[in-house]
């Protein structure tokens, strides 16, 4: 019986019918930056199956609180105060613990704090737009922020991004890393967005839409939104004639 990590710790192949194609003409910048040749699938090696390990010591006290982490003392960011929470699991339903979740977003007016940002909405002096948290032992995460505004973007027409929060999740190996965007339930701009439109399956779009979660809302403080995230799963390790853990 072989049971070494290098023999069995590979990750499941990505389902390319579920994920958006690299080339989607209505999303203009995808035309020039997408590959011309068909992709090749290669077996993963240790370089992809492992990744950086993060611990609580690297996080700042307010990293999980975008309402305050860029604000002057006694001040806070402008906008509807919200809590975003959920679980990070893999394709087999296993929690992904102690993994780094990084988020970035526009302010309540739809403007980013970035030197190339050109939208006329004003900057909020008390909002930076970045945060990060670690998942707990059950894969759960939570952060506080303000609800971002929608913004127009140069895509050749009258295109607006729905309100969204960008996510990067490291997972336990580089092959598992996911960079995606979270949208808000009920936003009519979701259906209009050429970037969202690159996703072929409506059910796949729905996995990117956070649901209002009144059970976690803090009265007179913040509404809560639930957003669960699924990372690529590891192939299960065979143990004699059954799958490990089953
Ligand atoms: Fe954005």
Short mmCIF file of C-alpha atoms in Angstrom, two decimals, residues 7-119:
data_model
loop_
_atom_site.label_atom_id
_atom_site.label_comp_id
_atom_site.label_asym_id
_atom_site.label_seq_id
_atom_site.Cartn_x
_atom_site.Cartn_y
_atom_site.Cartn_z
CA UNK A 7 1.32 9.79 -4.56
CA UNK A 8 -2.16 10.88 -3.52
CA UNK A 9 -2.30 14.53 -2.51
CA UNK A 10 -3.12 15.96 -5.94
CA UNK A 11 -6.09 18.20 -6.44
CA UNK A 12 -9.20 17.47 -8.44
CA UNK A 13 -9.18 18.78 -12.00
CA UNK A 14 -11.04 22.04 -12.48
CA UNK A 15 -14.40 21.71 -14.21
CA UNK A 16 -13.93 24.13 -17.09
CA UNK A 17 -17.58 23.94 -18.07
CA UNK A 18 -18.49 25.40 -14.68
CA UNK A 19 -15.87 28.14 -14.53
CA UNK A 20 -16.00 31.00 -17.03
CA UNK A 21 -13.84 30.71 -20.16
CA UNK A 22 -10.76 32.93 -20.36
CA UNK A 23 -12.13 34.50 -23.54
CA UNK A 24 -15.54 36.18 -23.39
CA UNK A 25 -15.82 38.86 -26.07
CA UNK A 26 -18.36 41.11 -24.27
CA UNK A 27 -15.73 41.45 -21.51
CA UNK A 28 -13.37 43.43 -23.71
CA UNK A 29 -10.08 43.05 -21.86
CA UNK A 30 -10.46 39.27 -21.91
CA UNK A 31 -9.93 39.25 -25.69
CA UNK A 32 -6.25 40.18 -25.69
CA UNK A 33 -5.23 38.56 -22.43
CA UNK A 34 -6.73 35.12 -23.00
CA UNK A 35 -4.59 32.30 -24.41
CA UNK A 36 -4.86 31.44 -28.10
CA UNK A 37 -3.98 27.77 -27.72
CA UNK A 38 -5.98 25.10 -25.89
CA UNK A 39 -4.93 24.62 -22.26
CA UNK A 40 -2.99 21.55 -21.19
CA UNK A 41 -3.71 19.79 -17.92
CA UNK A 42 -0.62 18.65 -16.07
CA UNK A 43 -0.40 16.55 -12.91
CA UNK A 44 0.31 18.65 -9.84
CA UNK A 45 3.60 18.42 -7.99
CA UNK A 46 4.73 19.52 -4.56
CA UNK A 47 5.01 23.09 -5.83
CA UNK A 48 1.26 23.29 -6.42
CA UNK A 49 0.14 20.96 -3.63
CA UNK A 50 1.74 23.07 -0.90
CA UNK A 51 1.54 26.75 -0.10
CA UNK A 52 2.33 29.36 2.52
CA UNK A 53 1.12 28.78 6.07
CA UNK A 54 -0.47 31.70 7.87
CA UNK A 55 -1.05 32.27 11.56
CA UNK A 56 -2.91 34.78 13.72
CA UNK A 57 0.35 36.57 14.60
CA UNK A 58 0.55 38.06 11.10
CA UNK A 59 -2.85 39.72 11.33
CA UNK A 60 -3.37 43.23 12.64
CA UNK A 61 -5.97 43.97 15.28
CA UNK A 62 -8.34 45.64 12.80
CA UNK A 63 -7.57 43.64 9.66
CA UNK A 64 -11.07 42.11 9.84
CA UNK A 65 -12.77 45.49 10.26
CA UNK A 66 -12.74 47.64 7.11
CA UNK A 67 -15.05 50.13 8.82
CA UNK A 68 -12.21 51.15 11.10
CA UNK A 69 -8.90 49.80 9.80
CA UNK A 70 -8.14 52.92 7.74
CA UNK A 71 -10.15 55.43 9.78
CA UNK A 72 -8.85 58.18 11.99
CA UNK A 73 -9.26 57.49 15.71
CA UNK A 74 -12.91 57.97 16.63
CA UNK A 75 -13.99 58.01 12.98
CA UNK A 76 -15.46 55.30 10.74
CA UNK A 77 -16.07 54.68 7.06
CA UNK A 78 -19.17 56.10 5.38
CA UNK A 79 -21.78 53.64 4.14
CA UNK A 80 -24.17 50.91 5.21
CA UNK A 81 -22.37 48.83 7.84
CA UNK A 82 -22.39 45.11 7.06
CA UNK A 83 -21.01 41.81 8.29
CA UNK A 84 -19.87 39.27 5.72
CA UNK A 85 -19.45 35.71 6.93
CA UNK A 86 -19.45 32.15 5.70
CA UNK A 87 -17.43 28.97 5.47
CA UNK A 88 -14.58 27.92 3.25
CA UNK A 89 -14.92 24.26 2.30
CA UNK A 90 -13.50 22.06 -0.44
CA UNK A 91 -15.36 20.07 -3.08
CA UNK A 92 -15.72 17.14 -0.71
CA UNK A 93 -17.38 19.33 1.93
CA UNK A 94 -14.37 19.38 4.23
CA UNK A 95 -13.70 22.68 6.00
CA UNK A 96 -10.52 24.52 5.04
CA UNK A 97 -9.18 25.78 8.38
CA UNK A 98 -6.57 28.47 9.08
CA UNK A 99 -6.57 29.73 5.55
CA UNK A 100 -6.06 33.36 4.62
CA UNK A 101 -9.05 35.21 3.17
CA UNK A 102 -8.14 38.60 1.71
CA UNK A 103 -10.77 41.10 0.55
CA UNK A 104 -10.74 44.41 -1.28
CA UNK A 105 -13.53 46.64 -2.49
CA UNK A 106 -14.71 50.08 -3.60
CA UNK A 107 -16.12 52.51 -1.05
CA UNK A 108 -19.82 53.25 -0.59
CA UNK A 109 -19.72 55.59 -3.60
CA UNK A 110 -18.18 52.94 -5.84
CA UNK A 111 -14.66 54.39 -5.85
CA UNK A 112 -11.42 52.52 -5.19
CA UNK A 113 -8.45 53.97 -3.36
CA UNK A 114 -6.07 53.39 -6.27
CA UNK A 115 -3.89 55.79 -8.23
CA UNK A 116 -5.40 54.67 -11.54
CA UNK A 117 -8.99 55.02 -10.34
CA UNK A 118 -10.81 57.55 -12.51
CA UNK A 119 -14.41 57.45 -11.30
#
